[in-house]
Every structure is written in C-alpha cells, then in structure tokens.
Amino acid sequence: MSKRGERTKKNSRSADVIDEGGRVTGYYAEGEPIRDTKAPEGPIEDRWEKRKFGAKLVNPANKRKLHVIVVGTGLAGGSAAATLGELGYNVTSFCYQDSPRRAHSIAAQGGINAAKNYRGDGDSIYRLFYDTVKGGDFRARESNVYRLAQVSVNIIDQAVAQGVPFAREYGGLLDTRSFGGAQVSRTFYARGQTGQQLLLGAYQALERQIAAGTVKMNTRHEMLELIVSDGRARGVIVRDMVTGEIERHTADAVVLATGGYGNVFFLSTNAKGCNTTAIWRAHRRGAMFANPCYTQIHPTCIPVSGDYQSKLTLMSESLRNDGRVWVPLKAGDDRPVAEIPEDERDYYLERIYPAFGNLVPRDIASRAAKNVCDEGRGVGPGGLGVYLDFADAIRRLGRDAVEKKYGNLFEMYERITGEDPYTQPMRIYPAVHYTMGGLWVDYDLQSTIPGLFVVGEANFSDHGANRLGASALMQGLADGYFVLPTTIGDYLANGPYGEVDEEAAAEAETAVRTKIEKLLSVNGTRTADSYHRELGRIMWDYCGMERTEESLRKALERIPELREEFWQNVKVSGQAEELNQALERAGRVADFFDLAELMCVDALHRTESCGGHFRAESQDADGEALRDDENFAYVAAWEYGEQGPILHKEALDYEYVKMSQRSYK
C-alpha cells in the first residue's frame, strides 16, 4: 500500500487550505499516487486476451484444496459463486436475504447492454466502449471499459443458454431497444423484468453448484467485519440474523459483491436492506475507497408523495424510448394536462438535445428536470415532477403494442399513484439510484488488500462519473461469469495460504462484539431510522444533484454533529442473541454516517463538475457540467486514516478516446 501522506494541517479537519490547482485540502491528507499494475500494455483490443494468457492457472486437483468466500448473491455475487463452484473451488456464499434470489438485482427493469449489433445499426465493441467512456464523462479506465464491451457479447449467449426469456421479434430473433447515451439499439430486455430474469438464471446456476456440494449457502447472515491476516484478506465475521450468533469463516480469498451505497440518502430506489457495511468495514481494514462522490440520480422515478415514505420507486429508463418528457411552457401553470394545448408544452429534452432527445444520459436528464422545476414549471404536489407522456406512442403504435412493451411498468405505476398512464402522463422526478464509486480495484478486480476481490456495483471500475442505462447488469455479469473466475486464479495459484492467524481473527471478532454492545448500551430515545432519515436529508440537500463549496462545508459540519448525537441517544431495543432488526439497522446507519462524511470530502476536493458530480461553481454558459481535465483527470482513491482520509491519485490516461466536452446536442 502507498505510504500515508503528510496532513495539510495536523489534526485539523476544517482548515481552509487551497493548493495551486484550486483544490480544497483542509479535510484530508494527500499520499503517494496509486497505479494499476495488472492492466497489460499493447493494443487495447488484445489486452484482455493477453491478461488471460498471462494469468497463472490452478489445476483441477489443487482447486479442490482452495476455499473462496463470496459475500452477496446478486448478479455479480451469484454468478461469481456459481462459476467458481463450477471450476472446482470450494465456495462459501453469504447473503442477508432469506434466499439468494431476493438480492436487489431482481429489481432491475429495463435491460442489459451488449455489442451484438443484431440491428445492423452501426454498433460495435468499440462503439460501446466509446459510449461508456463518454457517458462516464471521461473518468473511467480505458482498459477496463474496453474489456467490459468485449465480454458483453458473451453474456447474452450465456443467459440465452440458461433459458433467460429475452424479448424476441416476430421472426424469433432477440429484440433490442435503445437506452440513454446511445444512438443504437443495443439493449436486450425481458419486458420490464430483465434483472429478475437474469438473476433467476444466475440463481439456478448457483443452486446447481449448491446441490453438487461445491458451494455452501448461508442465508440470513450479514458480514460485519473482514479478517486480515499477514496482510491478506482471509475471511469474514458474520452475524446469524436469526439467532444473533457471531461466526468466523476463513478462506484463501474473499469476494465482496454487496452492491452500492445509495441508501446513504435514505430515500432511494434501492431496497431498504441495501447498505454499505461490508465495503465500509473492508475500507477501514485497508481497502481504498474510490470516487465516493460519484452517485447517480435516475431521472425517471415516481416523485416523493409524503414524509411517511421510506423508499422510492424506479420507472425504467426504457420508458423514454416512447415516452416524451415535458412541462408547461409557463411557470405556475397548474391546469389539468388535458387543458394544456400542444403549443404551450415544452418538450425540453427534445428542444435542448435534439440529437439524443429523451435518451440523453441520466445525469443530464436529471439536472434538466431539476432546472425546469426550479424555474417553477414543475408539476404535481410541490412542483417536483415532470410529465412522461405516452399519448404519441399510443396513437402511433396502438395501446396493445405499448402494453406488450411496458405493461407491467404501467401497472406498477397505477398501483402506486392511482393514475392511469394510458390516459394521462406519468409524473416523474429524479431520485438516487446507483453509485459509481466503490472500493478501488485493479484490472484483476483485486482491492488494495491482497486476496480481497470486489465485483459489481461494490467496486468503482467501469462507469467513471456516470453509468449509462442498462450497463449495471452488464458489469455485474461480466465480473461474475467471466472476469473474476480468470483473475482470481492468478492469485489462488500461490495458495493455499495456510492457517489464519488466531490473533487477527479474534481481534476482528472482538471489534464486532464491541460495536454491538456499544449500540445496545446507549439506550437513548431516537430510533436508528429517524437518524438515517435526517442524514439522508442532509446528503440530498447538500451533496445531491447539485453541490457547492458552501453546501458541502455545511454538510461536513452537520454530519459529525448528528453522528455524535446518534452515539449518545440512539435507541436499540432487544438483545444481541436474537432476531433484532433494530440492531441491524443501527449498525448500518453508523457506517452510513462515516461514509457520508467521506463522500462530502471527496465532493469538496473535486471542484470540477463531471457526470453525476455537479459543482455549481463549475458549469459552462449553457449550464452543462464543466470538467477540469488539467487538475482532476484521476481516480480519487481514499485510504482510511484515524485522523482523516488520505487521498491517493490514480492518473487516467487516454490513448483511444480523446477527452472532450460531452455534447448530446
């Protein structure tokens, strides 16, 4: 690991120190640069083949002697555990749900990208690579993204072989549709249930290995600590969520596939159980956290309807294929939809971005919606909404055709809002959906802790500052089915790694027990959920769709204050040795506090705008994100420090794509 840097101002977390590049450095120290040493040199199209050939192999007899722990059973974790089991490794899998198939991947709706070019519309591996790098606002690694585009074509074949029921055209060929940030139709889909169908495919592969005895499944177990022995990740401490028992599990390598941290905002499209605990505890043990401020706000979600809500609902981006986004032309126009004539409607995405129209990337569509609502032209309660109108599509295609494409999504919308989207427009508004940041990994998907691999949304590797729609499923399955099973072998070829140091394992277990005892002993007056809601409000107001130096500094004042109150006044009822959801929530919220602070430090230090990170001080004359490539063309990899975070920079070099100001006009 790189050396820790000297702090800008010793023991200070609030100093106003600005360096020559205009970066605020008072909240953190800067360490030595970090570099990905595993990415091969040479032509980009040959690098993955070169790495696969250069990776050490493990013969079948030796695989049976090696043990891998996989935490998480979504698309990345489920496919990784199934594939590693198929290869002959001994795998122990954990999830906190009562079944692997309840992982949040099941909620993905719209589709999965792949550079198959079945439409003959000009798609290619290079175009998917280019669109992804551009969509991420030139803040992702070229090598990783090109590999993702290459592997995408294999994912579809794998899924079809498993029986995933992708939509098909009349002649029987697989159908595709368009998603944001692309001008080709490369998104394969299963109506509005693509994540569910892909997860069931991975789940049946996983269950096959469970039946074969290569994978041992542990449901209702939550990872609470990482065991690091002799500098290597060697196991996890988990809590049996039914009995409360604390368990140690050791292995030769650990794979984290625990998803993103969007629930730090409290209200998001994520399932309520989604949390940051696994990756945050790994971060505290030495795994660097990359680009935590890169969070994605999805433009098509059902608006907030009241303070009683605990989560938000996504409406698939695929709806923007046929739905047209608009608001009244004049501010304060609260007439019913039917009374607003066509010439008094502003189809603002089509007007501002004629080349891409309603299919601009998510960060751009979200900010545009915020802007028109800020102008007083929003619709619905509080003016926090815009219309997504299918009237033209129904006239053009007929109701039956629209229903075949989007019927389950329309039904879900009507059940939640009581409004019929066939006869009146949907109301939508941006909401937190995905996180591009995550644990730093190299080309092999290995973190800064040897033996700790991170896949799917839990890592930072492929999407830069903004993920394109339908690319999350692509990355999760690419990592789990194809990349990790190859690269982890290179590490395991030097194993088995012997016995785990008893002192290291005991220390990790003691840390878990101490934290649980501390949470139970406070016996205050406020629930963990109430603190989580307040933290989420702070994050949304001050580190949400638009950030400023003032707002971020305000957040960095409020978060420590609220965290201190939490540890003095949180109420956790029940006991440790029983089913205790209050205890589960409290532990997760405690980790969200620490992560929220790092997110704000990262957002404060990055004074440019890029992708989902929009600093109001850094925008062009048209209000678009204005990057600062001279000072910020790097990955911000944060090391945990007791006195504050330590920044390590990984320079981003572009050989195949020229960095330019993004334009979708």
XYZ file of C-alpha atoms in Angstrom:
665
model
C 0.000 0.000 0.000
C 1.197 3.531 -0.683
C 2.676 5.475 2.211
C 0.436 7.790 4.108
C 0.932 11.431 3.198
C 1.615 14.336 5.460
C -1.543 16.065 6.600
C -2.056 19.567 5.259
C -2.734 20.856 8.760
C -2.079 18.445 11.576
C -5.130 17.229 13.492
C -7.367 19.618 11.560
C -10.430 18.565 9.584
C -11.820 22.001 8.825
C -8.867 24.124 7.703
C -9.292 26.278 4.584
C -6.216 25.188 2.656
C -6.195 25.577 -1.126
C -3.423 24.168 -3.320
C -2.208 25.553 -6.659
C -4.796 23.547 -8.590
C -7.652 25.160 -6.653
C -8.401 22.035 -4.607
C -9.623 22.214 -1.044
C -7.261 20.068 1.033
C -8.047 21.001 4.610
C -10.195 17.951 5.364
C -7.699 15.349 4.224
C -4.060 14.471 3.660
C -2.531 13.516 0.353
C -0.467 10.356 -0.044
C 1.562 8.885 -2.861
C -0.077 8.157 -6.231
C -1.568 4.727 -6.829
C -1.258 2.737 -10.036
C -2.976 -0.269 -11.584
C -0.101 -2.650 -12.261
C -2.205 -5.511 -13.628
C -3.503 -3.895 -16.839
C -1.441 -5.171 -19.797
C 0.264 -2.947 -22.345
C -0.273 -3.149 -26.093
C -3.293 -2.693 -28.380
C -6.437 -2.262 -26.302
C -8.331 -4.968 -28.193
C -5.644 -7.529 -27.218
C -5.222 -6.651 -23.547
C -7.847 -8.969 -22.055
C -6.612 -11.945 -24.082
C -3.073 -11.069 -23.059
C -4.052 -10.930 -19.378
C -5.953 -14.204 -19.570
C -2.963 -15.952 -21.136
C -0.548 -14.407 -18.638
C -2.605 -15.351 -15.584
C -1.416 -18.364 -13.629
C -3.627 -21.440 -13.783
C -4.714 -23.761 -10.987
C -5.015 -27.409 -11.877
C -8.292 -29.186 -11.006
C -6.841 -31.217 -8.138
C -5.460 -28.098 -6.471
C -8.723 -26.175 -6.900
C -10.357 -28.643 -4.532
C -7.870 -27.566 -1.848
C -8.723 -23.874 -2.179
C -11.551 -22.025 -0.452
C -13.217 -18.776 -1.537
C -15.801 -16.736 0.378
C -18.324 -14.763 -1.699
C -20.459 -12.160 0.095
C -23.612 -11.213 -1.817
C -25.800 -13.193 -4.208
C -26.946 -10.617 -6.746
C -25.934 -10.802 -10.382
C -22.238 -10.301 -9.628
C -22.076 -12.447 -6.488
C -24.437 -15.183 -7.656
C -22.702 -15.597 -10.998
C -19.249 -15.490 -9.349
C -20.102 -18.152 -6.758
C -21.734 -20.387 -9.381
C -18.800 -20.085 -11.775
C -16.144 -20.617 -9.104
C -18.046 -23.682 -7.910
C -18.269 -24.968 -11.474
C -14.499 -24.545 -11.794
C -13.992 -26.774 -8.767
C -13.180 -24.348 -5.956
C -14.773 -24.716 -2.533
C -17.079 -21.720 -2.148
C -18.920 -20.381 0.873
C -21.610 -17.843 -0.029
C -23.400 -15.387 2.254
C -26.443 -13.163 1.858
C -28.619 -11.332 4.355
C -31.832 -12.190 2.496
C -33.802 -15.368 3.142
C -32.991 -16.561 -0.394
C -30.239 -15.690 -2.885
C -32.884 -14.763 -5.425
C -34.086 -11.853 -3.267
C -30.929 -9.856 -3.975
C -31.686 -6.331 -5.205
C -30.539 -7.182 -8.746
C -34.020 -8.616 -9.123
C -35.439 -5.073 -9.196
C -33.607 -4.034 -12.384
C -36.150 -3.369 -15.098
C -35.037 -2.044 -18.437
C -32.351 -4.231 -19.961
C -28.716 -5.212 -20.430
C -26.321 -3.763 -22.983
C -24.286 -5.879 -25.383
C -22.413 -5.025 -28.571
C -24.071 -7.723 -30.698
C -25.197 -5.353 -33.483
C -28.174 -7.572 -34.307
C -29.966 -4.496 -35.682
C -27.142 -3.691 -38.105
C -27.355 -0.085 -36.939
C -23.644 0.574 -36.619
C -22.983 -0.844 -33.164
C -19.658 -2.478 -32.334
C -17.433 -3.299 -29.379
C -15.569 -0.061 -29.977
C -18.776 1.987 -30.084
C -19.991 0.509 -26.791
C -16.546 1.234 -25.338
C -16.661 4.806 -26.624
C -20.239 5.449 -25.453
C -19.388 4.141 -21.972
C -16.239 6.246 -21.618
C -18.052 9.335 -22.908
C -21.136 8.622 -20.789
C -18.863 8.394 -17.729
C -17.547 11.864 -18.608
C -14.030 10.573 -19.256
C -13.399 9.469 -15.700
C -13.081 5.687 -16.244
C -10.128 3.500 -17.256
C -9.941 2.684 -20.942
C -8.663 -0.876 -20.401
C -11.464 -1.879 -18.042
C -14.199 -0.367 -20.170
C -12.958 -1.974 -23.385
C -12.869 -5.375 -21.663
C -16.439 -4.819 -20.483
C -17.545 -4.121 -24.059
C -15.732 -7.242 -25.300
C -17.238 -9.531 -22.672
C -20.749 -8.115 -23.178
C -21.305 -10.282 -26.253
C -20.605 -13.442 -24.226
C -23.105 -12.521 -21.521
C -26.080 -12.691 -23.868
C -25.034 -16.135 -25.131
C -24.617 -17.329 -21.542
C -28.027 -16.014 -20.495
C -29.823 -17.461 -23.536
C -28.215 -20.849 -22.875
C -29.593 -20.665 -19.320
C -33.077 -20.035 -20.676
C -33.419 -16.349 -19.840
C -36.563 -15.308 -21.772
C -35.325 -12.235 -23.611
C -37.868 -10.451 -25.766
C -37.894 -11.582 -29.385
C -39.045 -10.109 -32.658
C -41.808 -11.687 -34.730
C -39.278 -13.833 -36.608
C -37.800 -15.234 -33.395
C -34.619 -13.162 -33.230
C -33.651 -11.440 -29.987
C -35.093 -7.934 -29.821
C -33.228 -4.839 -28.652
C -34.164 -1.283 -27.764
C -32.397 1.996 -27.095
C -31.221 3.429 -23.793
C -29.778 6.765 -22.732
C -26.419 7.903 -24.073
C -26.522 5.762 -27.219
C -27.805 6.224 -30.745
C -28.000 2.488 -31.454
C -30.322 -0.223 -30.125
C -28.072 -2.487 -28.075
C -30.203 -3.154 -25.005
C -31.557 -6.697 -24.639
C -34.559 -6.973 -22.362
C -37.198 -9.204 -20.823
C -40.141 -6.822 -20.827
C -39.694 -4.722 -17.663
C -38.257 -7.585 -15.618
C -34.776 -8.040 -17.054
C -32.968 -8.057 -13.710
C -35.353 -10.649 -12.337
C -34.911 -12.997 -15.267
C -31.118 -12.649 -15.327
C -30.940 -13.192 -11.570
C -33.042 -16.333 -11.853
C -30.572 -17.581 -14.456
C -27.644 -16.950 -12.109
C -29.657 -18.377 -9.213
C -30.322 -21.680 -10.965
C -26.611 -21.933 -11.817
C -25.822 -21.241 -8.153
C -28.364 -23.789 -6.910
C -26.834 -26.388 -9.209
C -23.481 -25.902 -7.502
C -25.103 -25.959 -4.058
C -26.621 -29.326 -4.938
C -23.246 -30.505 -6.249
C -21.609 -29.592 -2.951
C -19.115 -27.059 -4.316
C -20.992 -24.075 -2.854
C -22.218 -23.844 0.726
C -25.004 -21.275 1.005
C -25.615 -19.233 4.161
C -28.760 -17.114 4.020
C -29.789 -14.599 6.703
C -26.128 -13.877 7.523
C -24.684 -10.364 7.471
C -20.977 -9.633 7.085
C -19.799 -7.298 9.839
C -16.005 -7.449 9.563
C -13.134 -8.551 7.323
C -10.367 -10.768 8.701
C -6.933 -9.611 7.517
C -4.064 -11.952 8.409
C -0.441 -11.313 7.400
C -1.638 -8.538 5.113
C -4.092 -10.738 3.200
C -7.893 -10.960 3.287
C -8.531 -14.345 4.859
C -12.120 -14.386 5.989
C -15.153 -12.610 7.410
C -17.013 -12.203 10.670
C -20.747 -12.621 10.126
C -23.821 -12.430 12.305
C -26.572 -15.030 12.030
C -29.532 -12.688 11.737
C -31.969 -15.258 13.147
C -30.064 -16.375 16.266
C -27.707 -13.419 16.701
C -24.705 -15.747 16.830
C -21.364 -14.257 15.748
C -19.439 -16.601 13.440
C -15.926 -16.718 11.977
C -15.364 -18.001 8.456
C -11.933 -18.233 6.863
C -10.762 -18.864 3.321
C -7.894 -18.302 0.889
C -9.649 -15.312 -0.727
C -12.710 -13.145 -0.152
C -15.014 -11.703 -2.826
C -17.311 -8.796 -1.982
C -20.387 -8.442 -4.202
C -22.560 -6.419 -1.851
C -23.813 -3.681 -4.168
C -23.822 0.089 -3.834
C -24.360 2.631 -1.092
C -27.221 4.766 -2.466
C -29.213 4.282 0.738
C -26.911 6.765 2.447
C -29.531 9.234 1.118
C -32.294 7.285 2.958
C -34.745 7.804 0.091
C -33.546 5.931 -2.975
C -34.725 3.306 -5.425
C -32.634 0.689 -3.601
C -34.200 -1.999 -1.425
C -34.310 -0.978 2.231
C -31.764 -3.616 3.169
C -29.094 -2.325 0.801
C -26.201 -0.936 2.832
C -22.520 -0.072 2.843
C -21.401 -2.128 5.843
C -19.379 -4.813 4.038
C -17.368 -2.465 1.850
C -17.009 0.144 4.588
C -15.632 -2.373 7.084
C -13.212 -3.553 4.368
C -12.240 0.093 3.795
C -11.419 0.509 7.480
C -9.222 -2.599 7.217
C -7.156 -1.131 4.391
C -9.131 -1.317 1.147
C -9.096 2.050 -0.566
C -12.431 3.643 -1.460
C -12.533 5.244 -4.921
C -14.630 8.202 -6.072
C -17.305 8.027 -3.343
C -18.895 11.298 -4.521
C -19.912 9.762 -7.869
C -23.584 8.985 -7.250
C -26.218 8.581 -9.928
C -29.570 10.322 -9.797
C -32.065 8.484 -12.013
C -34.386 10.825 -13.941
C -37.469 8.577 -14.144
C -38.719 7.782 -10.650
C -42.110 8.243 -9.046
C -41.966 11.542 -7.100
C -41.944 11.678 -3.311
C -45.506 11.821 -2.023
C -45.034 12.409 1.697
C -42.777 12.298 4.755
C -44.023 8.817 5.570
C -42.117 7.242 2.667
C -39.120 5.023 3.343
C -38.070 4.387 -0.271
C -38.744 5.468 -3.834
C -39.788 3.539 -6.929
C -37.952 3.454 -10.234
C -39.716 3.737 -13.562
C -37.472 2.096 -16.143
C -35.343 4.260 -18.417
C -36.703 2.144 -21.265
C -39.899 4.204 -20.986
C -38.005 7.114 -22.521
C -37.896 5.184 -25.809
C -41.547 6.014 -26.435
C -42.481 8.437 -23.667
C -41.934 12.165 -24.226
C -40.814 14.351 -21.321
C -42.422 17.771 -20.972
C -43.566 20.540 -18.633
C -45.842 23.545 -19.143
C -44.215 26.376 -21.060
C -45.132 28.947 -18.431
C -44.249 28.920 -14.749
C -47.120 28.331 -12.339
C -49.359 26.661 -14.916
C -51.348 24.204 -12.801
C -54.074 23.386 -15.332
C -55.035 19.726 -15.832
C -53.000 18.012 -18.546
C -55.900 17.847 -20.987
C -56.306 21.623 -20.843
C -52.707 22.431 -21.812
C -52.535 22.686 -25.618
C -49.565 21.351 -27.563
C -48.094 24.793 -28.277
C -47.995 25.538 -24.537
C -45.921 22.464 -23.690
C -42.121 22.423 -23.508
C -40.570 19.112 -24.578
C -37.361 20.416 -23.086
C -35.067 17.426 -23.666
C -36.001 17.309 -27.338
C -35.504 21.082 -27.539
C -32.131 21.263 -25.760
C -30.629 17.972 -27.005
C -32.080 17.349 -30.488
C -29.524 14.645 -31.424
C -30.445 12.395 -28.465
C -33.766 13.860 -27.370
C -35.337 11.993 -24.485
C -32.485 9.459 -24.484
C -29.736 11.663 -23.097
C -27.683 10.128 -20.242
C -29.190 10.039 -16.790
C -27.136 12.786 -15.200
C -28.088 15.226 -17.944
C -31.795 14.297 -17.913
C -31.900 14.588 -14.116
C -30.319 18.038 -13.998
C -32.603 19.234 -16.793
C -35.653 18.103 -14.785
C -34.332 19.885 -11.691
C -33.752 23.057 -13.698
C -37.300 23.281 -15.098
C -38.741 22.567 -11.646
C -36.510 25.270 -10.148
C -37.989 27.634 -12.757
C -41.440 26.984 -11.302
C -42.610 24.786 -14.177
C -42.720 21.502 -12.290
C -45.973 19.555 -12.000
C -47.728 17.700 -9.222
C -47.516 18.273 -5.444
C -44.853 20.816 -4.597
C -43.972 21.282 -8.248
C -41.425 18.463 -8.010
C -42.278 16.470 -11.102
C -42.292 16.450 -14.896
C -44.562 14.599 -17.301
C -43.623 11.415 -19.164
C -46.281 11.234 -21.862
C -47.176 8.200 -23.990
C -50.048 9.754 -25.950
C -47.998 9.975 -29.162
C -46.752 6.386 -28.829
C -50.275 5.066 -28.251
C -51.528 6.935 -31.303
C -48.598 5.725 -33.410
C -48.317 2.097 -32.242
C -51.671 1.381 -30.626
C -52.392 0.635 -26.991
C -51.805 -3.117 -27.398
C -48.269 -2.614 -28.683
C -47.413 -0.225 -25.851
C -48.891 -2.636 -23.328
C -46.776 -5.517 -24.656
C -43.637 -3.436 -24.213
C -44.338 -1.746 -20.889
C -47.480 -3.303 -19.438
C -46.027 -4.387 -16.089
C -44.407 -0.967 -15.578
C -47.674 0.827 -16.322
C -49.484 -1.461 -13.905
C -46.921 -0.782 -11.175
C -47.242 2.971 -11.692
C -51.036 2.825 -11.482
C -50.972 0.732 -8.308
C -48.670 3.215 -6.586
C -50.184 6.502 -7.774
C -53.790 5.606 -8.608
C -53.335 7.261 -12.017
C -53.765 5.515 -15.387
C -50.687 6.186 -17.586
C -52.584 5.060 -20.681
C -54.924 8.036 -20.373
C -52.741 10.656 -18.664
C -48.968 11.228 -18.486
C -46.835 9.714 -15.760
C -45.326 12.125 -13.270
C -41.618 11.506 -12.701
C -38.757 13.159 -10.815
C -35.075 12.277 -10.265
C -34.052 10.071 -7.339
C -30.890 8.381 -6.076
C -30.424 5.102 -7.901
C -26.826 3.886 -8.307
C -23.305 4.609 -7.098
C -20.349 4.663 -9.473
C -17.907 4.916 -6.583
C -16.854 1.866 -4.610
C -13.789 0.010 -3.409
C -10.740 0.619 -5.599
C -9.730 -2.420 -7.649
C -7.053 -3.110 -10.224
C -7.564 -4.749 -13.633
C -7.871 -8.110 -11.852
C -10.699 -6.728 -9.639
C -8.432 -7.036 -6.592
C -8.516 -4.308 -3.961
C -5.546 -2.800 -2.149
C -5.795 -5.702 0.317
C -4.275 -8.793 -1.353
C -6.860 -11.554 -1.582
C -9.858 -9.212 -1.384
C -11.675 -9.055 -4.714
C -14.629 -6.751 -5.343
C -17.193 -7.171 -8.138
C -20.288 -5.435 -9.471
C -21.555 -2.167 -8.016
C -19.385 -2.658 -4.919
C -16.303 -1.665 -6.944
C -15.646 1.534 -8.885
C -14.081 0.176 -12.020
C -16.112 0.699 -15.191
C -18.520 3.621 -15.215
C -16.488 6.721 -14.419
C -18.598 9.597 -13.140
C -21.897 8.419 -14.667
C -23.235 4.983 -15.582
C -25.196 4.554 -18.786
C -28.562 2.836 -18.506
C -28.542 -0.984 -18.858
C -24.821 -1.176 -18.055
C -25.124 -2.267 -14.407
C -26.394 -5.721 -15.329
C -23.700 -5.928 -17.978
C -20.922 -5.144 -15.496
C -22.252 -7.432 -12.756
C -22.435 -10.462 -15.021
C -19.178 -9.650 -16.817
C -17.373 -9.528 -13.475
C -19.033 -12.652 -12.075
C -19.170 -15.014 -15.043
C -16.058 -14.048 -16.995
C -13.529 -11.698 -15.370
C -13.217 -12.736 -11.715
C -13.041 -16.514 -12.354
C -9.966 -15.877 -14.522
C -8.168 -13.254 -12.451
C -8.733 -14.795 -9.010
C -6.995 -17.924 -10.259
C -3.797 -15.930 -10.720
C -3.907 -15.097 -7.007
C -5.012 -18.527 -5.804
C -2.294 -20.274 -7.812
C 0.091 -19.348 -4.979
C -2.222 -20.851 -2.336
C -3.373 -22.446 -0.132
C -2.276 -19.696 2.233
C -2.089 -21.727 5.434
C -3.731 -21.171 8.770
C -5.243 -17.826 9.637
C -3.534 -16.007 12.481
C -5.695 -16.577 15.561
C -4.932 -13.156 16.971
C -6.106 -11.422 13.766
C -9.347 -13.404 13.659
C -10.011 -12.834 17.363
C -9.378 -9.101 17.006
C -11.899 -8.851 14.155
C -14.496 -10.777 16.142
C -13.899 -8.629 19.221
C -14.395 -5.473 17.147
C -17.819 -6.759 16.036
C -18.919 -7.716 19.530
C -17.729 -4.399 20.961
C -19.693 -2.385 18.414
C -22.858 -4.418 19.025
C -22.528 -3.979 22.779
C -21.982 -0.248 22.344
C -25.114 0.142 20.195
C -27.244 -1.787 22.689
C -25.881 0.072 25.695
C -26.766 3.623 24.572
C -30.485 3.123 25.320
C -31.461 6.575 24.066
C -34.740 7.988 22.807
C -34.464 8.063 18.969
C -34.599 5.183 16.508
C -31.818 4.495 14.034
C -34.321 5.088 11.215
C -35.004 8.633 12.425
C -31.280 9.416 12.340
C -30.978 7.778 8.930
C -33.789 9.938 7.567
C -32.139 13.095 8.913
C -28.763 12.088 7.492
C -30.390 11.395 4.143
C -31.953 14.854 4.123
C -28.563 16.423 4.770
C -26.999 14.430 1.950
C -29.794 15.207 -0.525
C -29.848 18.917 0.290
C -26.093 19.481 0.420
C -24.494 16.650 -1.600
C -27.269 15.693 -4.016
C -27.919 16.662 -7.623
C -26.067 19.947 -7.224
C -23.189 20.622 -4.856
C -21.420 23.820 -3.861
C -18.472 24.531 -1.599
C -20.857 26.174 0.846
C -23.307 23.272 0.896
C -20.575 20.667 1.288
C -18.953 22.542 4.150
C -22.345 22.785 5.801
C -22.779 19.006 5.405
C -19.330 18.428 6.908
C -20.429 20.435 9.940
C -23.809 18.733 10.344
C -22.764 15.096 9.780
C -20.286 14.864 12.702
C -22.768 16.634 14.972
C -25.572 14.233 14.070
C -23.247 11.229 14.345
C -22.220 12.286 17.849
C -25.867 12.615 18.836
C -26.559 9.183 17.320
C -23.950 7.517 19.514
C -25.345 9.277 22.585
C -29.068 8.911 22.003
C -29.900 6.043 19.626
C -32.453 3.540 20.922
C -31.749 -0.098 20.021
C -34.241 -2.392 21.679
C -33.915 -6.141 22.159
C -30.868 -8.323 22.659
C -27.833 -9.277 20.589
C -28.537 -13.038 20.671
C -31.865 -12.944 18.859
C -33.582 -11.751 15.698
C -33.110 -7.999 16.079
C -33.807 -5.772 13.117
C -33.331 -2.623 15.183
C -29.753 -3.712 15.832
C -29.192 -4.479 12.151
C -30.416 -1.028 11.127
C -28.390 0.769 13.774
C -25.157 -0.882 12.657
C -25.808 0.043 9.039
C -26.697 3.640 9.879
C -23.488 4.007 11.915
C -21.498 3.053 8.810
C -23.561 5.393 6.623
C -22.507 8.313 8.847
C -18.821 7.622 8.237
C -19.308 7.041 4.508
C -21.384 10.230 4.151
C -18.538 12.246 5.564
C -16.055 10.747 3.077
C -18.487 11.393 0.202
C -18.656 15.070 1.116
C -14.874 15.353 1.482
C -14.457 13.774 -1.956
C -17.083 16.093 -3.466
C -15.486 19.123 -1.811
C -11.986 18.312 -3.025
C -13.180 17.763 -6.628
C -14.001 21.339 -7.592
C -14.811 20.377 -11.185
C -18.148 19.059 -12.462
C -18.198 15.673 -14.137
C -21.045 13.233 -14.762
C -23.168 12.737 -11.658
C -20.922 15.061 -9.641
C -22.137 18.580 -10.418
C -20.430 21.507 -8.732
C -22.477 24.650 -9.341
C -19.255 26.662 -9.473
C -18.072 24.640 -12.484
C -20.521 24.910 -15.396
C -20.394 26.344 -18.882
C -22.542 29.113 -20.366
C -25.331 26.591 -21.103
C -25.341 25.242 -17.556
C -23.645 21.954 -18.523
C -21.017 20.203 -16.396
C -17.571 21.726 -16.911
C -14.689 19.327 -16.316
C -11.171 20.349 -15.304
C -9.004 17.742 -17.019
C -5.770 19.514 -16.137
C -6.312 19.096 -12.403
C -8.812 16.262 -11.972
C -8.220 13.598 -14.625
C -7.637 10.976 -11.946
C -9.344 8.400 -9.782
C -9.535 9.593 -6.167
C -8.624 6.548 -4.062
C -9.117 7.223 -0.356
C -7.216 5.421 2.367
C -8.798 5.227 5.813
C -6.909 7.232 8.444
C -7.730 7.703 12.108
C -7.009 11.427 11.769
C -8.885 11.765 8.496
C -8.892 10.309 4.982
C -5.752 10.156 2.852
C -6.032 10.767 -0.883
C -4.097 8.695 -3.421
C -4.456 9.642 -7.081
C -4.540 7.231 -9.987
C -3.900 9.173 -13.189
C -6.286 8.482 -16.072
C -4.519 8.326 -19.439
C -6.487 8.167 -22.684
C -4.932 6.621 -25.799
C -8.011 5.575 -27.781
C -10.625 8.180 -26.849
C -9.921 11.877 -26.944
C -11.130 13.705 -23.859
C -13.586 16.384 -24.907
C -16.516 18.302 -23.518
C -19.508 15.965 -23.669
C -22.216 17.030 -26.080
C -25.529 15.304 -26.714
C -26.945 18.151 -28.791
